[in-house]
Amino acid sequence: MIVDPRAGKLPTPAMLVNVPRLMTAYYTQRPDPAVPAQRVAFGTSGHRGSAFDTAYNEDHILAISQAICDYRRQQAITGPLFLGADTHALSASAWASALEVLAANGVNVLVDDRDGYTPTPAVSHAILTHNRARSSGFADGIVVTPSHNPPRDGGFKYDPPGGGGADSKATGWIQDRANALLADGLRAVKRIPFDRARRVATTGGYDYMDSYIGDLGNVVDMDALRGAGLALGVDPLGGAGVHYWAMIAERYHVPITVVSDEVDPTFRFVSVDADGKIRMDCSSPYVLQRLLALKDRFDVAWACDTDHDRHGIVTKGTGLMHPNHYLAAAIGYLFPHRPKWPAQAGIGKTVVSSSMIDRVAARLHRPLVEMPVGFKWFADGFLDGSLAFAGEESAGASLLRRDGTVWTTDKDGIVLGLLAAELTAVTGRDPGELYGDLTKEFGEFHYARIDAPATPEEKMVLRRMGPQQVTATELAGDRITGILTIAPGNGVPIGGVKVTSANGWFAARPSGTEHIYKLYAESFTGADHLRRLQDEAQAIVARALAAGALAAGALAAGALAAGALA
């Protein structure tokens, strides 16, 4: 990948989003439902886009909010809806638009009683806390966030009563209903003015901070942190949990240094990512330059993205850990130190996460559950106790409470940061050192993701690819041992393909927002072998895409011929 020369440096004034123009675009630009890029489109984490592109405007939010109200009625969801938002520029306006519709529909909405920002895990925790031991009156939620996307973007995701991201059936229904409302000029959307929506009896307050923070000792061993004498640091990156850390430090008497509590919708204090964009990606070394410069001041430190559902772990010796490395180290630590976890509870991972996790799971004699990309696939496992920990390669994870019951069913960057401190306090070794122990036991694994250009037609071919479209029999000198297009953990299509051999694997899946496909690869033998894997993987994918394009062309030609004959 070509690294932009601005990467790792603070953005120049010319790179900052013009917030007044962005807000004007939100309220004035009207989407055309006949244009695919301007329709509501739920990906793995809800609807995302920019008001500048007429992809995230007031009409979208009004339509989605009404669709969620209609979905709640269809599903007989009668409890409160927890409504939260992050620090992106578009989030406050979208939050207000949503409340206007929710209140007009008579939904009991619970908003932050401190008028603050709300991390994704705090919303999941609130939903599950309300629903625990209930047989009716279940709650659900909405989080207004595009996660770590650039400052020009907005995002809107729905959490059903399970507390995690909604499944494809639910998001598909909401998406289709929202687009129908857009096409009908929003005539069926109910709405009342914002000041009235704040004052109606169905809008109430909820102390997200106190509820979530007061419960942290049940998922992380805060007593171990209190007496360890560790120097701990956190960079909230101007995100939704920015004010949570001081309360955590005060409540549990843990010395956590917040390196900055600045909030600015331009994110001018975040260094530029590898591609030259401002992006609050806590797994990027370019983004975490501020924290990395301070790493020697702390025994362990971490950062979270804008909605605080992701984590980035920094140690003195390692620097920023690769997300896969931290997941493996965390799993290796947790199971021996959580005696109350169910004896048969397994470990969840996505199909594109490191095989080091497989090795650790086997050593622990725990079931490994491999799912498609998207944390929503792990929610049921946390709820029924069949999963004790689940993580994805993009630095998101969650785990059970210390007593073996559910904590959150969405990703929790706050807990994963505190967990890094716990395992350092308990073992006397930081997460980087614990991962080093795993490499001595299982060997060095070399993992990378690269992006390759792909047209919309090629992305469709890749999304629908079957095993028979991979014609190769060898991969980087080894016999191909498996071709997966269905996730072993739940039988759901992975939206791409994964090819395995004795010494490595690759997976390819199309991007949901860009004209690229993502190629993940891992070698169990070395960096040179990884490069060979990547080269051969790209060739395999290219052949499959070319064959798919030919087949699609032949099918179209046949349809034309049939039409002419008719």
XYZ file of C-alpha atoms in Angstrom, residues 25-555:
531
model
C -25.814 20.045 3.498
C -27.481 17.826 6.123
C -30.572 20.017 6.225
C -30.784 21.237 2.614
C -29.740 18.411 0.288
C -32.550 16.023 -0.645
C -31.741 12.439 -1.644
C -33.111 11.024 -4.889
C -34.325 7.455 -4.174
C -33.743 6.602 -7.843
C -29.989 7.069 -7.324
C -28.551 3.969 -5.571
C -25.832 5.950 -3.772
C -28.476 8.199 -2.213
C -30.685 5.429 -0.837
C -30.611 4.033 2.691
C -28.125 1.152 2.794
C -27.453 -0.810 5.975
C -24.009 -2.432 6.020
C -22.488 -4.468 8.843
C -22.731 -1.421 11.137
C -25.840 0.454 10.046
C -26.312 3.247 7.527
C -23.284 5.470 6.875
C -22.432 8.282 4.512
C -21.766 11.996 4.219
C -24.235 14.842 3.859
C -21.911 16.265 1.202
C -22.632 13.195 -0.956
C -26.399 13.268 -0.275
C -25.907 9.926 1.438
C -26.568 10.996 5.046
C -29.078 13.819 5.255
C -32.063 14.715 7.383
C -34.424 12.850 5.050
C -32.436 9.634 5.521
C -32.600 9.903 9.313
C -36.303 10.745 9.357
C -37.056 7.767 7.111
C -34.867 5.334 9.067
C -36.305 6.484 12.395
C -39.874 6.017 11.168
C -38.938 2.613 9.751
C -37.559 1.613 13.171
C -40.814 2.727 14.802
C -42.744 0.609 12.312
C -40.400 -2.336 12.919
C -40.897 -2.037 16.686
C -44.655 -2.223 16.235
C -44.347 -5.226 13.948
C -42.102 -7.015 16.447
C -44.158 -5.925 19.490
C -41.155 -4.211 21.098
C -42.834 -2.078 23.758
C -40.042 -1.179 26.187
C -37.863 1.943 26.133
C -35.489 2.813 23.318
C -32.023 3.903 24.481
C -30.746 6.697 22.225
C -27.042 7.581 22.140
C -24.633 9.516 19.936
C -20.906 10.055 19.460
C -18.865 13.205 18.780
C -18.992 13.367 14.973
C -20.300 16.663 13.610
C -23.421 15.104 12.089
C -24.310 13.038 15.154
C -26.032 15.722 17.244
C -28.318 16.807 14.398
C -29.174 13.217 13.439
C -29.835 12.461 17.120
C -32.278 15.380 17.233
C -33.977 14.349 13.977
C -34.427 10.828 15.317
C -35.888 12.057 18.599
C -38.465 14.174 16.737
C -39.744 11.059 14.964
C -39.502 8.688 17.924
C -41.408 11.099 20.171
C -44.099 11.667 17.534
C -44.615 7.901 17.407
C -45.034 7.667 21.166
C -41.816 5.711 21.736
C -40.456 5.839 25.293
C -36.968 7.223 24.602
C -34.179 7.354 27.207
C -31.452 9.915 26.499
C -28.299 10.724 28.448
C -29.348 12.680 31.532
C -26.031 14.566 31.521
C -26.567 15.743 27.916
C -23.311 13.983 27.110
C -21.958 11.591 24.520
C -22.779 7.893 24.708
C -20.370 5.083 23.824
C -21.727 2.114 21.893
C -20.985 -0.367 24.735
C -22.869 1.836 27.218
C -25.997 1.566 25.040
C -25.624 -2.221 24.729
C -25.128 -2.458 28.495
C -28.234 -0.341 29.126
C -30.400 -2.504 26.853
C -29.252 -5.748 28.466
C -29.547 -4.342 31.992
C -33.172 -3.374 31.321
C -34.035 -6.672 29.630
C -32.410 -8.974 32.185
C -34.964 -11.438 33.638
C -37.829 -9.863 31.664
C -40.455 -11.718 29.675
C -42.033 -8.613 28.141
C -41.478 -4.874 27.714
C -38.095 -5.394 26.086
C -35.881 -2.416 25.295
C -33.831 -1.709 22.189
C -31.613 1.159 21.073
C -30.108 3.440 18.454
C -26.507 4.655 18.360
C -25.784 7.623 16.115
C -22.199 6.955 15.013
C -20.165 6.123 11.905
C -17.547 4.536 14.202
C -14.019 5.644 13.271
C -15.001 7.065 9.856
C -13.716 10.519 8.807
C -15.248 13.687 10.330
C -17.401 14.369 7.235
C -19.341 11.121 7.765
C -22.372 10.199 9.793
C -23.723 6.837 10.911
C -26.932 5.395 12.342
C -27.284 1.875 13.723
C -30.113 -0.015 15.364
C -29.650 -2.381 18.320
C -32.528 -4.848 18.860
C -33.414 -6.235 22.322
C -30.393 -8.559 22.142
C -28.211 -5.484 22.657
C -25.890 -6.005 19.685
C -26.095 -5.012 16.048
C -29.275 -6.009 14.256
C -29.177 -9.075 12.006
C -29.563 -8.932 8.241
C -33.266 -9.754 8.360
C -33.990 -6.785 10.636
C -31.715 -4.324 8.843
C -33.076 -5.437 5.477
C -36.639 -4.768 6.617
C -35.724 -1.360 8.081
C -33.711 -0.423 4.993
C -36.504 -1.361 2.581
C -39.144 0.426 4.629
C -36.974 3.568 4.894
C -36.405 3.639 1.141
C -40.141 3.245 0.524
C -40.755 6.217 2.820
C -38.163 8.254 0.909
C -39.760 7.337 -2.421
C -43.130 8.467 -1.072
C -41.806 11.875 -0.078
C -41.777 11.039 3.668
C -45.557 11.461 3.781
C -45.951 8.627 6.290
C -43.258 9.984 8.641
C -44.599 11.274 11.953
C -42.640 14.175 13.447
C -42.945 16.864 16.122
C -40.663 19.886 16.792
C -37.482 19.198 18.747
C -38.269 21.316 21.809
C -41.577 19.506 22.168
C -39.892 16.120 21.629
C -37.574 16.872 24.566
C -40.499 17.793 26.829
C -43.038 15.033 26.091
C -43.706 12.500 28.822
C -42.269 9.656 26.729
C -38.778 11.243 26.606
C -36.800 10.560 29.760
C -33.268 10.619 31.109
C -30.901 7.751 31.867
C -27.524 7.903 33.595
C -25.469 5.895 31.111
C -22.167 6.808 32.785
C -23.065 5.764 36.319
C -24.855 2.581 35.232
C -22.022 1.403 32.997
C -19.065 2.532 35.112
C -20.603 1.289 38.356
C -20.825 -2.197 36.845
C -17.264 -2.415 35.442
C -15.949 -4.306 38.467
C -18.135 -7.231 37.444
C -16.312 -7.682 34.141
C -12.773 -6.443 34.905
C -10.807 -7.143 38.103
C -10.591 -3.513 39.204
C -9.231 -4.567 42.623
C -6.148 -5.942 40.902
C -5.636 -2.607 39.156
C -6.085 -0.579 42.318
C -3.143 -2.106 44.130
C -0.784 -2.780 41.237
C 0.880 0.618 41.077
C 0.832 0.643 37.291
C 1.108 3.792 35.217
C -1.857 3.664 32.822
C -2.692 5.957 29.924
C -5.643 6.382 27.576
C -6.266 8.497 24.495
C -10.016 8.804 23.834
C -9.294 10.381 20.409
C -12.023 12.923 21.100
C -14.647 10.176 21.164
C -17.846 9.390 23.039
C -16.096 8.000 26.120
C -13.935 11.080 26.625
C -15.517 11.911 29.991
C -15.889 8.317 31.168
C -12.224 7.796 31.982
C -11.964 10.378 34.765
C -15.013 8.867 36.470
C -13.561 5.361 36.112
C -10.280 6.519 37.698
C -12.103 8.272 40.545
C -14.667 5.520 41.182
C -12.114 2.709 41.361
C -9.094 4.668 42.627
C -7.038 3.619 39.609
C -4.363 6.056 38.332
C -5.391 6.511 34.679
C -3.879 9.429 32.782
C -6.126 10.824 30.038
C -3.653 12.237 27.522
C -6.276 14.604 26.089
C -9.935 15.292 26.781
C -10.365 17.616 23.810
C -13.507 17.295 21.687
C -13.646 19.013 18.301
C -15.841 17.845 15.383
C -12.997 18.562 12.938
C -10.720 16.163 14.893
C -7.824 18.512 14.179
C -5.818 16.865 16.985
C -5.851 13.390 15.358
C -2.881 12.614 13.140
C -3.576 11.624 9.554
C -4.056 7.960 8.619
C -2.045 6.051 6.017
C -4.283 7.106 3.115
C -4.091 10.814 3.919
C -7.513 11.017 5.608
C -8.429 12.010 9.137
C -9.804 8.808 10.619
C -10.138 7.953 14.302
C -8.843 4.404 13.850
C -7.270 3.309 17.117
C -5.622 0.317 15.402
C -3.539 2.536 13.078
C -0.001 3.528 14.135
C -0.306 6.656 11.994
C -3.388 7.777 13.920
C -1.915 6.982 17.351
C 1.232 9.077 17.008
C 0.308 11.172 20.069
C -0.034 8.138 22.328
C 2.936 6.309 20.843
C 5.156 9.315 21.606
C 4.200 8.910 25.281
C 4.407 5.106 25.495
C 7.474 5.026 27.745
C 5.550 6.964 30.419
C 3.091 4.097 30.858
C 3.272 0.424 31.766
C 0.391 -0.095 29.370
C -1.808 2.357 27.476
C -4.689 2.230 25.045
C -6.887 4.274 22.752
C -10.498 3.946 21.651
C -12.256 5.040 18.476
C -15.040 7.611 18.272
C -17.860 5.456 19.672
C -15.450 3.540 21.963
C -16.335 0.091 20.661
C -12.775 -0.560 19.411
C -9.427 -0.605 21.156
C -5.750 -0.088 20.385
C -3.231 -1.411 22.933
C 0.188 0.242 23.365
C 3.083 -1.190 25.391
C 6.616 0.016 26.020
C 8.300 -2.864 24.250
C 5.885 -3.510 21.390
C 4.382 -0.126 20.676
C 0.942 -0.500 19.103
C -0.049 -4.156 19.137
C -1.651 -5.697 16.076
C -5.315 -6.336 16.959
C -4.952 -10.065 16.263
C -1.991 -10.280 18.632
C -3.871 -8.650 21.487
C -6.936 -10.853 20.945
C -4.777 -13.980 21.176
C -2.980 -12.724 24.288
C -6.252 -11.723 25.949
C -7.823 -15.124 25.248
C -4.759 -16.905 26.611
C -4.987 -14.887 29.823
C -8.743 -14.821 30.382
C -9.801 -18.442 30.485
C -7.420 -19.510 33.284
C -8.416 -16.377 35.245
C -12.200 -16.641 34.907
C -13.081 -19.775 36.921
C -16.813 -18.992 36.919
C -17.101 -18.950 33.127
C -19.139 -21.860 31.723
C -16.928 -24.903 31.238
C -17.999 -25.382 27.616
C -18.154 -21.707 26.587
C -16.246 -21.122 23.393
C -14.220 -18.476 21.598
C -15.621 -16.514 18.683
C -13.601 -15.091 15.809
C -14.320 -13.819 12.315
C -13.179 -15.832 9.301
C -10.509 -13.206 8.573
C -8.954 -13.183 12.064
C -5.570 -14.750 12.833
C -5.129 -18.501 13.126
C -3.086 -17.861 16.267
C -6.487 -17.680 17.955
C -7.198 -21.226 16.705
C -3.970 -22.453 18.307
C -4.760 -20.817 21.645
C -8.340 -22.166 21.620
C -7.067 -25.691 20.966
C -4.574 -25.443 23.814
C -7.353 -24.265 26.134
C -9.644 -27.077 24.914
C -12.344 -24.544 24.106
C -14.667 -24.636 21.079
C -13.731 -22.206 18.302
C -16.683 -20.554 16.535
C -15.781 -18.924 13.208
C -18.287 -16.366 11.917
C -18.667 -13.965 8.972
C -17.365 -10.425 9.382
C -19.709 -8.435 11.641
C -19.871 -8.519 15.434
C -23.646 -9.024 15.344
C -23.044 -12.712 14.648
C -21.677 -13.204 18.180
C -24.630 -11.701 20.071
C -26.637 -14.916 20.491
C -23.563 -16.764 21.772
C -23.014 -14.200 24.513
C -26.686 -14.256 25.450
C -26.889 -18.034 25.831
C -23.402 -18.411 27.329
C -22.004 -20.543 24.514
C -19.382 -17.838 23.856
C -17.206 -16.424 26.621
C -15.100 -14.168 24.382
C -15.379 -13.006 20.805
C -13.209 -10.700 18.757
C -12.643 -9.489 15.235
C -9.483 -8.552 13.370
C -10.468 -4.878 13.241
C -9.867 -4.387 16.983
C -13.332 -5.107 18.362
C -14.172 -7.603 21.102
C -16.299 -8.303 24.149
C -16.496 -10.941 26.867
C -18.691 -12.332 29.602
C -18.865 -10.923 33.104
C -16.598 -12.542 35.678
C -19.566 -14.612 36.921
C -20.178 -16.011 33.420
C -23.233 -13.950 32.477
C -23.584 -11.549 29.573
C -21.881 -8.114 29.742
C -22.411 -6.529 26.325
C -23.281 -8.084 22.988
C -21.632 -5.265 21.077
C -17.929 -4.484 20.973
C -16.473 -2.799 24.060
C -13.257 -0.837 23.654
C -13.403 0.486 27.227
C -13.353 -2.981 28.771
C -10.684 -4.273 26.389
C -8.439 -1.370 27.395
C -8.977 -2.016 31.097
C -8.422 -5.733 30.479
C -4.944 -4.950 29.139
C -4.237 -3.245 32.465
C -5.707 -6.159 34.442
C -3.628 -8.826 32.774
C -0.497 -6.685 33.231
C -1.277 -6.247 36.928
C -2.042 -9.925 37.521
C 0.765 -11.530 35.493
C 3.444 -8.874 35.793
C 3.800 -8.995 32.009
C 2.179 -6.680 29.497
C 0.076 -7.927 26.548
C 2.992 -7.605 24.122
C 5.103 -9.859 26.301
C 2.283 -12.382 26.640
C 1.924 -12.489 22.861
C 5.680 -13.053 22.624
C 5.194 -16.155 24.771
C 2.597 -17.406 22.290
C 5.006 -17.007 19.368
C 7.589 -19.075 21.243
C 4.942 -21.780 21.678
C 3.299 -21.693 18.240
C 5.706 -19.786 15.995
C 5.633 -16.361 14.336
C 2.523 -15.691 12.258
C 2.642 -13.021 9.545
C -0.676 -11.319 8.754
C -1.634 -8.451 6.464
C -4.573 -6.903 4.676
C -4.314 -5.141 1.345
C -6.959 -3.470 -0.798
C -7.322 -3.990 -4.548
C -9.537 -2.113 -7.025
C -12.836 -3.720 -8.012
C -15.778 -2.515 -10.056
C -19.322 -2.836 -8.684
C -19.843 -5.778 -11.063
C -16.665 -7.488 -9.833
C -17.675 -6.927 -6.224
C -20.987 -8.645 -6.932
C -19.186 -11.619 -8.475
C -16.918 -11.891 -5.432
C -19.826 -11.585 -3.014
C -21.591 -14.504 -4.721
C -18.509 -16.622 -5.377
C -18.773 -20.369 -4.872
C -15.968 -22.858 -4.149
C -16.108 -24.162 -7.733
C -14.905 -20.786 -9.006
C -11.511 -21.316 -7.374
C -9.732 -23.472 -9.938
C -6.256 -23.482 -8.362
C -5.085 -26.591 -6.506
C -2.048 -25.074 -4.782
C -1.393 -21.929 -2.777
C 2.174 -20.664 -2.354
C 3.625 -24.142 -2.887
C 1.169 -26.005 -0.675
C -1.886 -28.049 -1.562
C -5.154 -26.178 -1.006
C -6.934 -27.913 1.871
C -10.126 -25.870 2.084
C -12.256 -23.373 0.185
C -14.851 -21.620 2.338
C -17.707 -19.410 1.204
C -19.909 -20.320 4.182
C -18.893 -19.553 7.781
C -18.372 -22.778 9.779
C -19.859 -21.219 12.916
C -23.346 -20.452 11.628
C -23.650 -21.579 7.995
C -24.057 -18.005 6.747
C -22.301 -16.869 3.529
C -19.131 -14.906 4.272
C -19.694 -12.603 1.289
C -16.486 -13.703 -0.382
C -14.082 -16.623 -0.257
C -11.423 -18.053 2.087
C -8.767 -20.471 0.823
C -6.580 -22.449 3.245
C -3.441 -24.571 3.117
C -1.167 -26.185 5.685
C 1.020 -23.093 5.985
C -1.364 -20.190 5.494
C -4.591 -18.836 4.104
C -6.162 -15.901 2.317
C -9.643 -14.437 2.225
C -11.173 -11.931 -0.179
C -14.360 -9.958 0.341
C -15.728 -6.815 -1.308
C -15.897 -3.477 0.463
C -19.407 -2.275 1.195
C -18.571 1.402 0.629
C -15.602 1.655 -1.747
C -14.707 0.294 -5.202
C -12.220 -2.182 -3.776
C -12.014 -5.673 -2.406
C -10.159 -6.532 0.772
C -7.564 -9.272 0.673
C -6.549 -10.772 4.009
C -3.658 -13.234 4.184
C -1.661 -14.992 6.869
C 1.483 -17.088 6.666
C 2.599 -19.476 9.364
C 6.169 -19.600 8.021
C 7.458 -16.110 7.202
C 7.205 -12.699 5.534
C 8.433 -13.952 2.141
C 5.799 -16.674 2.163
C 3.156 -14.058 3.046
C 4.083 -11.982 -0.003
C 3.830 -15.075 -2.191
C 0.443 -15.855 -0.659
C -0.763 -12.356 -1.472
C 0.489 -12.461 -5.063
C -1.072 -15.852 -5.778
C -4.278 -14.909 -3.994
C -4.694 -11.842 -6.191
C -4.153 -14.014 -9.269
C -6.738 -16.550 -8.076
C -9.271 -13.811 -7.402
C -8.556 -12.123 -10.750
C -9.240 -15.376 -12.630
C -12.470 -15.917 -10.724
C -13.625 -12.342 -11.381
C -12.807 -12.627 -15.077
C -14.706 -15.899 -15.342
C -17.634 -14.391 -13.483
C -17.706 -11.395 -15.792
C -17.723 -13.672 -18.857
C -20.567 -15.735 -17.413
C -22.568 -12.596 -16.622
C -21.962 -11.281 -20.147
C -23.083 -14.552 -21.711
C -26.197 -14.576 -19.543
